[in-house]
PDB file of C-alpha atoms in Angstrom:
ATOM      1  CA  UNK C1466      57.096 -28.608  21.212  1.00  0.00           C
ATOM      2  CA  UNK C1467      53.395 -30.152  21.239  1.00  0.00           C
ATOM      3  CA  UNK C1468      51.266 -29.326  17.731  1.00  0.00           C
ATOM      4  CA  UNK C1469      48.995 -26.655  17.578  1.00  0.00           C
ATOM      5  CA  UNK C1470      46.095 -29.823  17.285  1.00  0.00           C
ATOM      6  CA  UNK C1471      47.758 -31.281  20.884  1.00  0.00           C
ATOM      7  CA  UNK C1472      47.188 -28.125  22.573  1.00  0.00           C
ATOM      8  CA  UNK C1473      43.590 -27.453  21.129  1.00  0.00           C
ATOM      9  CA  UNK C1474      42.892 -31.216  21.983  1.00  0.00           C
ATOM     10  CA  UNK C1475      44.385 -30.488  25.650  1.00  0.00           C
ATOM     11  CA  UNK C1476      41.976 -27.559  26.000  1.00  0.00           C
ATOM     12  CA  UNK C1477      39.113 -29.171  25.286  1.00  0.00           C
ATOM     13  CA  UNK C1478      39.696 -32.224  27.227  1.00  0.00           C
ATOM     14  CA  UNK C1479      40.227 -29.853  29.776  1.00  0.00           C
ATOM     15  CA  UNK C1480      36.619 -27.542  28.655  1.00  0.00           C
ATOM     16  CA  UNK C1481      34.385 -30.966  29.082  1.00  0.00           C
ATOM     17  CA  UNK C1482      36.148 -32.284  32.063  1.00  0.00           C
ATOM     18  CA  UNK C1483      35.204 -28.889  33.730  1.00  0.00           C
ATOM     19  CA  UNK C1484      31.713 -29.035  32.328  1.00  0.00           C
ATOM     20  CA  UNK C1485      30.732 -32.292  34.257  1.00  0.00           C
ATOM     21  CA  UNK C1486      33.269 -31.921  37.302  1.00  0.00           C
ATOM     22  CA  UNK C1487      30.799 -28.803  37.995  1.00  0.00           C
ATOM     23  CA  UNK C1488      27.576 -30.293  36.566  1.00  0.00           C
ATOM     24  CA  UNK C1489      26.875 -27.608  33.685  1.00  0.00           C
ATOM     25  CA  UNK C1490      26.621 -30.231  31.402  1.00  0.00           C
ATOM     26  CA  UNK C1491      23.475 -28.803  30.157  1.00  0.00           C
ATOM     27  CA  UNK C1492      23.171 -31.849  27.044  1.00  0.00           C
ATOM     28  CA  UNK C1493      23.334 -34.207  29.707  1.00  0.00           C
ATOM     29  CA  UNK C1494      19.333 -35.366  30.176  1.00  0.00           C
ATOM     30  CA  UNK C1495      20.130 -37.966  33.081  1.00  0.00           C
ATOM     31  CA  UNK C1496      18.221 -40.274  30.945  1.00  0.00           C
ATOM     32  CA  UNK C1497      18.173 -41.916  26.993  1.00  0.00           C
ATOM     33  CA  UNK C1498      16.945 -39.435  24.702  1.00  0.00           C
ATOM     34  CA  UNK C1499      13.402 -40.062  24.037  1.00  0.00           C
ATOM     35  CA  UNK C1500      13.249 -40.665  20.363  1.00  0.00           C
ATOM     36  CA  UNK C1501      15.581 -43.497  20.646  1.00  0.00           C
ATOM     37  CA  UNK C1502      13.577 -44.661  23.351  1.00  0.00           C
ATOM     38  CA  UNK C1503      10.957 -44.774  20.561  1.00  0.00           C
ATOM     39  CA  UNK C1504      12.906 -45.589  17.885  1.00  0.00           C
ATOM     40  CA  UNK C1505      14.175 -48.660  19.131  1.00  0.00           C
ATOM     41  CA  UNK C1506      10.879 -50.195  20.636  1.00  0.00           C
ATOM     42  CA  UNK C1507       8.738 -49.836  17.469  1.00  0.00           C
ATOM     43  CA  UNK C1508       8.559 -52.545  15.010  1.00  0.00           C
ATOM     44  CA  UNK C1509      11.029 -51.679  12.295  1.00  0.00           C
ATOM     45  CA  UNK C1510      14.246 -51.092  14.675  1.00  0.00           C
ATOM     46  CA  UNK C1511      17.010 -52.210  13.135  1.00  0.00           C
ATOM     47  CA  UNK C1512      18.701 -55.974  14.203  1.00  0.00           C
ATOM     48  CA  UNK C1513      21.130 -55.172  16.479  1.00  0.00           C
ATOM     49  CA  UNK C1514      25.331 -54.755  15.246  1.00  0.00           C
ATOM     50  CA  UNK C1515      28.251 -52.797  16.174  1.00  0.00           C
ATOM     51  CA  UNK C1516      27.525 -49.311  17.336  1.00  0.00           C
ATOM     52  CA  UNK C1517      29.643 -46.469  17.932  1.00  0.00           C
ATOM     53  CA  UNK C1518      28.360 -43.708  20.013  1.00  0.00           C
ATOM     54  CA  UNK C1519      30.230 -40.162  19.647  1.00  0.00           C
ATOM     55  CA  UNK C1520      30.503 -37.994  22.493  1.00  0.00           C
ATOM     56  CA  UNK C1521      28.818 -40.509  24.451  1.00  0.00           C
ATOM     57  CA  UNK C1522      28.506 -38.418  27.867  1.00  0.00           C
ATOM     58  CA  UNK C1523      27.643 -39.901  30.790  1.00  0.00           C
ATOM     59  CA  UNK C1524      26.507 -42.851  28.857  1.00  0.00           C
ATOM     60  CA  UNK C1525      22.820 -43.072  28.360  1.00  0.00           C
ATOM     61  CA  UNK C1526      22.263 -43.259  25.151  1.00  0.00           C
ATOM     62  CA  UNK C1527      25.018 -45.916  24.704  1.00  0.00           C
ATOM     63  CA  UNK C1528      23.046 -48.198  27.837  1.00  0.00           C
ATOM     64  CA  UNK C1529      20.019 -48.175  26.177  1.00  0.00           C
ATOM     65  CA  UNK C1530      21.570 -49.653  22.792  1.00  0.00           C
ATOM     66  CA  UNK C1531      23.145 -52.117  24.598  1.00  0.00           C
ATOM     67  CA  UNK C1532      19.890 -53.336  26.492  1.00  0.00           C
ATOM     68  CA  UNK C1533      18.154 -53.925  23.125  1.00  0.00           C
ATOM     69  CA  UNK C1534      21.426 -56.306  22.148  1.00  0.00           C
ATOM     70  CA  UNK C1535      23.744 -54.135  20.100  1.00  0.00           C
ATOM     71  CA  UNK C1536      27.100 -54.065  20.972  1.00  0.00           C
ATOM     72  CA  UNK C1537      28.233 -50.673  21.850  1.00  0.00           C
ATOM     73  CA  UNK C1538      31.625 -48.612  22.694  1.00  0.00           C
ATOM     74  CA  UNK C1539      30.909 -44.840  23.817  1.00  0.00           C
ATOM     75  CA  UNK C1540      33.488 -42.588  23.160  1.00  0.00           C
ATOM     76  CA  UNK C1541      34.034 -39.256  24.950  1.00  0.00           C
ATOM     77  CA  UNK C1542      36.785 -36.522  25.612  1.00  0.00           C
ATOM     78  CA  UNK C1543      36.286 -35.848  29.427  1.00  0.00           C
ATOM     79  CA  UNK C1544      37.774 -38.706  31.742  1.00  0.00           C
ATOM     80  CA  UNK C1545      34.551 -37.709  34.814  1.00  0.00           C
ATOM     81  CA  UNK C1546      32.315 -38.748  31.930  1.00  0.00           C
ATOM     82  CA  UNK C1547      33.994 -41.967  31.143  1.00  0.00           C
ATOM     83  CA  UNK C1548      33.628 -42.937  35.104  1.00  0.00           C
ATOM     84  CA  UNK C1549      29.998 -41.732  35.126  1.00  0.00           C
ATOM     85  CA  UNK C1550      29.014 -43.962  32.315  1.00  0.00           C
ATOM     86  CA  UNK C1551      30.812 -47.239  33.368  1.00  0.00           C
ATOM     87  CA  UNK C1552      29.697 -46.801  36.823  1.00  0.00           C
ATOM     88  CA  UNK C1553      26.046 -46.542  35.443  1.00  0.00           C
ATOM     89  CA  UNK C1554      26.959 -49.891  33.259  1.00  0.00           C
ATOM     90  CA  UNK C1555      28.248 -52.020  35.812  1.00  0.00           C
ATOM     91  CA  UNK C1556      24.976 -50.267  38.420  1.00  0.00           C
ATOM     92  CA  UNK C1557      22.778 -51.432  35.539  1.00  0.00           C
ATOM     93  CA  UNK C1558      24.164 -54.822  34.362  1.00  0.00           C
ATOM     94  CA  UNK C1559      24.764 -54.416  31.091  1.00  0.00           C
ATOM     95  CA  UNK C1560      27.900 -54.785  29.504  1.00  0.00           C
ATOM     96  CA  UNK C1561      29.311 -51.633  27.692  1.00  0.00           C
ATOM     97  CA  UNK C1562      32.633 -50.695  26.153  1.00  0.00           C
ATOM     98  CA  UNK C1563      33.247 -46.690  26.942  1.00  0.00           C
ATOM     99  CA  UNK C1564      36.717 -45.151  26.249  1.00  0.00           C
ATOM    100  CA  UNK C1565      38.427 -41.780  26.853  1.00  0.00           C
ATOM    101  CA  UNK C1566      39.311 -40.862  23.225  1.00  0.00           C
ATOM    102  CA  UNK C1567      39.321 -37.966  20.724  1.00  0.00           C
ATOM    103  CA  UNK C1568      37.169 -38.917  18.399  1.00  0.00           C
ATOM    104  CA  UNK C1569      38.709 -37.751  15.083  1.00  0.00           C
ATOM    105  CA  UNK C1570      41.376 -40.351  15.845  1.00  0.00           C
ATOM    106  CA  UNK C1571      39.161 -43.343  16.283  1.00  0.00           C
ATOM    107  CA  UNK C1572      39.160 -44.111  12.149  1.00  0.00           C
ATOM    108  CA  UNK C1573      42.880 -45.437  12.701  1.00  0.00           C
ATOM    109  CA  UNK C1574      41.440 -48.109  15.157  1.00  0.00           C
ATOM    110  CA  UNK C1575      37.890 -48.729  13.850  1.00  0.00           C
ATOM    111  CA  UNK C1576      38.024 -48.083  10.618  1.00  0.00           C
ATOM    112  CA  UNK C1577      35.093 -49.753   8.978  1.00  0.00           C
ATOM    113  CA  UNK C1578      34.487 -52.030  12.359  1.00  0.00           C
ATOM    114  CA  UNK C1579      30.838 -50.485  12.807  1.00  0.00           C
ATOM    115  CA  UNK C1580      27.335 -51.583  11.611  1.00  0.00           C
ATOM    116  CA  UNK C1581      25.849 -47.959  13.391  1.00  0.00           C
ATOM    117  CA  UNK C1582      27.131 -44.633  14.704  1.00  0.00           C
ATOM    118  CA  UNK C1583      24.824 -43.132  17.194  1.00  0.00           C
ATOM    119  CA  UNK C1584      24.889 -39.088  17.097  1.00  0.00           C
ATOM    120  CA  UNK C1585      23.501 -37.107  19.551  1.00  0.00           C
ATOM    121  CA  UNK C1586      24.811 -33.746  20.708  1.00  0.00           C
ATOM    122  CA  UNK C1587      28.421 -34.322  19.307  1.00  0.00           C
ATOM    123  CA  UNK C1588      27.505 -32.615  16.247  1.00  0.00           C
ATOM    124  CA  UNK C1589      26.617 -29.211  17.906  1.00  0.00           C
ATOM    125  CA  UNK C1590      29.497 -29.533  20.296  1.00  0.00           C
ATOM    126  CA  UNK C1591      32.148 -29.539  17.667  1.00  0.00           C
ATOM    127  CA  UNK C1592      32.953 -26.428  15.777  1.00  0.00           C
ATOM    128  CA  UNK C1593      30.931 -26.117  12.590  1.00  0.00           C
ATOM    129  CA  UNK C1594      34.260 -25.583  10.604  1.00  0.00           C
ATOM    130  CA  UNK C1595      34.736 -29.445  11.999  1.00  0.00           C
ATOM    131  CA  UNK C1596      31.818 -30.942  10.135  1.00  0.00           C
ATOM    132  CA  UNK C1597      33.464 -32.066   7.275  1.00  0.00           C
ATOM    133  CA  UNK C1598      35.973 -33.926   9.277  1.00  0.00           C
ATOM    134  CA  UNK C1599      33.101 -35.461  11.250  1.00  0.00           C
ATOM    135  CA  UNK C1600      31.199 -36.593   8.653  1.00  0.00           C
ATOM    136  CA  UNK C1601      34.788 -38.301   6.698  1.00  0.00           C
ATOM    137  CA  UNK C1602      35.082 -39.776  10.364  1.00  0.00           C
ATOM    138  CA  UNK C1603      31.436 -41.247  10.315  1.00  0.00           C
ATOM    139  CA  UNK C1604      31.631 -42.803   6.995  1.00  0.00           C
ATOM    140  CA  UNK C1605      35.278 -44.417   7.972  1.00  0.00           C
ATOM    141  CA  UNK C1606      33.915 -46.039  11.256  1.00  0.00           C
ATOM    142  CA  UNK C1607      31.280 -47.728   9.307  1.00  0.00           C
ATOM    143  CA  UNK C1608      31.165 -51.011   7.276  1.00  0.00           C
ATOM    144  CA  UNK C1609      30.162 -50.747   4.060  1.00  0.00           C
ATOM    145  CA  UNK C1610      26.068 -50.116   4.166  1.00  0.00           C
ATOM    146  CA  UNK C1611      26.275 -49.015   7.751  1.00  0.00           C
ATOM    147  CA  UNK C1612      24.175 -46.442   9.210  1.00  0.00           C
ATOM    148  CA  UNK C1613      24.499 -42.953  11.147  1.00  0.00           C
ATOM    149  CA  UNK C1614      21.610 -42.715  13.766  1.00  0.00           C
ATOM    150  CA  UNK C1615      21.590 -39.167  14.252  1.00  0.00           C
ATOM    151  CA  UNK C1616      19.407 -37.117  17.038  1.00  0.00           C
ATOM    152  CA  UNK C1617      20.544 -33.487  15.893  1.00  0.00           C
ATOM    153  CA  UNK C1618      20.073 -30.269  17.336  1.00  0.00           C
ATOM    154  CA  UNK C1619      18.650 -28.456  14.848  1.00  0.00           C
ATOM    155  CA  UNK C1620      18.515 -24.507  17.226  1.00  0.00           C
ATOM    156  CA  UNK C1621      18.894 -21.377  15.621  1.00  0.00           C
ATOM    157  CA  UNK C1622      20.420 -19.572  18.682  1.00  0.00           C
ATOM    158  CA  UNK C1623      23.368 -17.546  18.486  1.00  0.00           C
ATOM    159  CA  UNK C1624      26.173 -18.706  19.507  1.00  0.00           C
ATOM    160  CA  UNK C1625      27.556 -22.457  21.044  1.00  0.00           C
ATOM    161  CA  UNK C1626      28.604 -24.802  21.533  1.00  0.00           C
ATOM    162  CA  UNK C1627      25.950 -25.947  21.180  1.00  0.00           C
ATOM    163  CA  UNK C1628      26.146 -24.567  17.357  1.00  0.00           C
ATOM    164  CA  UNK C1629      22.888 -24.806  15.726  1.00  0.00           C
ATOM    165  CA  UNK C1630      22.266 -26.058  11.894  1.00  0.00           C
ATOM    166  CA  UNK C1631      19.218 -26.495   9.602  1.00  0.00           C
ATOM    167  CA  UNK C1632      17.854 -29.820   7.830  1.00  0.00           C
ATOM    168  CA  UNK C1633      19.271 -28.374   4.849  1.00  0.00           C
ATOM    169  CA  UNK C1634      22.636 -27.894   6.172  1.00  0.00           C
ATOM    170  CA  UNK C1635      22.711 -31.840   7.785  1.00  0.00           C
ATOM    171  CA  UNK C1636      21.625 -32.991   4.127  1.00  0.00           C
ATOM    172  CA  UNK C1637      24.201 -30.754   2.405  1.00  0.00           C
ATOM    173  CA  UNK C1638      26.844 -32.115   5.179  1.00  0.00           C
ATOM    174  CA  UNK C1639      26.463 -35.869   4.199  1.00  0.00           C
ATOM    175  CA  UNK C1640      25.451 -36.081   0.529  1.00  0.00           C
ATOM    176  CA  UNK C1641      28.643 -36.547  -0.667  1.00  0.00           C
ATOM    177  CA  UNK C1642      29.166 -40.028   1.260  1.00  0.00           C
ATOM    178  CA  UNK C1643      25.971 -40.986   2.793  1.00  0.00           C
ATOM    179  CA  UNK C1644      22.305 -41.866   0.994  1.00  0.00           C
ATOM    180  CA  UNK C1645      19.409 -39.939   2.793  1.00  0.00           C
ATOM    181  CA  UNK C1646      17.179 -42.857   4.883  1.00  0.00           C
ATOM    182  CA  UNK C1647      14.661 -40.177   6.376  1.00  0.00           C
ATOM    183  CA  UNK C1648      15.621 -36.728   8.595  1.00  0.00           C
ATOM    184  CA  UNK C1649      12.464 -35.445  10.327  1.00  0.00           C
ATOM    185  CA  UNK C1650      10.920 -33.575  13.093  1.00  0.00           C
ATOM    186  CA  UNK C1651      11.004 -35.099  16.141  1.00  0.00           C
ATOM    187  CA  UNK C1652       7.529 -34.824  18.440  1.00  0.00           C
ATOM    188  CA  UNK C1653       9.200 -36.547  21.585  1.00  0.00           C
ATOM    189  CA  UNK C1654      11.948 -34.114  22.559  1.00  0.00           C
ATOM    190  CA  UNK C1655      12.427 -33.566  26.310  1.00  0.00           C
ATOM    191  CA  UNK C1656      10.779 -30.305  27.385  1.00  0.00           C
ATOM    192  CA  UNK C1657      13.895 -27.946  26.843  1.00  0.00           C
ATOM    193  CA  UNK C1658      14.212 -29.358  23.421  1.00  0.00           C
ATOM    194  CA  UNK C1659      10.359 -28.885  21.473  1.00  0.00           C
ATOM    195  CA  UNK C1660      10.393 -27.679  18.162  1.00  0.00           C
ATOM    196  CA  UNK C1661      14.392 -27.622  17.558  1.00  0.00           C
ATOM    197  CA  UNK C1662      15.633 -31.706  16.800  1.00  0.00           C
ATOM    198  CA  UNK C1663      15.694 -34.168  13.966  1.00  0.00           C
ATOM    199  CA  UNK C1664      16.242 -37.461  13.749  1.00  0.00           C
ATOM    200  CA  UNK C1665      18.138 -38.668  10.765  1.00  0.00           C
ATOM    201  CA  UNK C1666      18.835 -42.135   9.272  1.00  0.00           C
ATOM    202  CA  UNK C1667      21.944 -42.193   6.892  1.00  0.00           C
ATOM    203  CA  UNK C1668      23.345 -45.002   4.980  1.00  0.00           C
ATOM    204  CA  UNK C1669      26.868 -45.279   3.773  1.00  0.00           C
ATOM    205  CA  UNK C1670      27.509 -45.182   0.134  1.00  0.00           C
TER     206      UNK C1670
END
């Protein structure tokens, strides 16, 4: 008989596939989030290293790393999203890993491989009773000093995915393992999106 965590994982492989198969991916912006955008052309970007992105979508996010030289795999349930993303990579030249995984069972094959983790709406698509496994999978995917780049949606709508949290719930979620770099209001946020994201820097203890 399959595990009660195969069948939940088989459902929500199947949930996301369904999502982008009918395009009602509403997290999908068809285009890098803006405050990386930002974040990586100012002057103190970080050098480039290994970067995980979770829940990496139709890839994005994970393209626009790459261009600026870090070396990125993009992880993501739904297979449609997987062919999205490396059909955007090979349209756009630039050489990115993306696999079909679940990604609380990456720390057996990465652990510690990672400089960065990239976060950006796999936070709030998770259930919030997973957020302590997600941030014990962060810190395991991440050398020693690494960093969590974190766009998060910080909504207080009813209801999810995607499920909202405050500041003080994101700092209260990573104390334990992670030092506090910054975690501020973002100005750039796509239209939709004003008024209800942070972007957080962590570093791993």
């Amino acid at each position: 008989m399959e595990s009660d965590d195969s069948l939940l994982n088989v459902e929500a492989v199947s949930f996301w596939q369904q999502r982008y198969q009918e395009g009602t991916a509403g997290w999908n912006l068809g285009q890098p989030a803006p405050p990386f955008v930002s974040f990586l052309n100012a002057r103190q970007a970080p050098p480039p290293g290994r970067t995980a992105v979770l829940g990496c979508g139709e890839g994005y996010d994970a393209l626009l790393f790459a261009s600026k030289g870090f070396e990125v795999v993009g992880f993501d349930f739904a297979p449609s999203a997987i062919a999205a993303a490396n059909q955007l990579a090979e349209a756009a030249g630039i050489s990115t890993q993306f696999l079909q995984r679940d990604i609380f069972d990456l720390a057996d094959e990465f652990a510690s491989y990672f400089n960065y983790v990239i976060e950006h709406t796999c936070f709030c698509a998770i259930l919030p009773g997973r957020r302590p496994a997600y941030v014990e999978l962060v810190r395991d995917l991440l050398r020693p000093d690494g960093e969590l780049l974190g766009l998060f949606f910080t909504h207080s709508r009813a209801g999810g995915p995607p499920f909202g949290v405050t500041p003080a719930q994101i700092e209260e979620y990573f104390a334990a393992d992670f030092e506090l770099l910054s975690l501020v209001p973002v100005a750039n946020s796509v239209a939709s999106r004003q008024g209800e994201e942070h972007f957080g820097r962590f570093r791993r203890k």
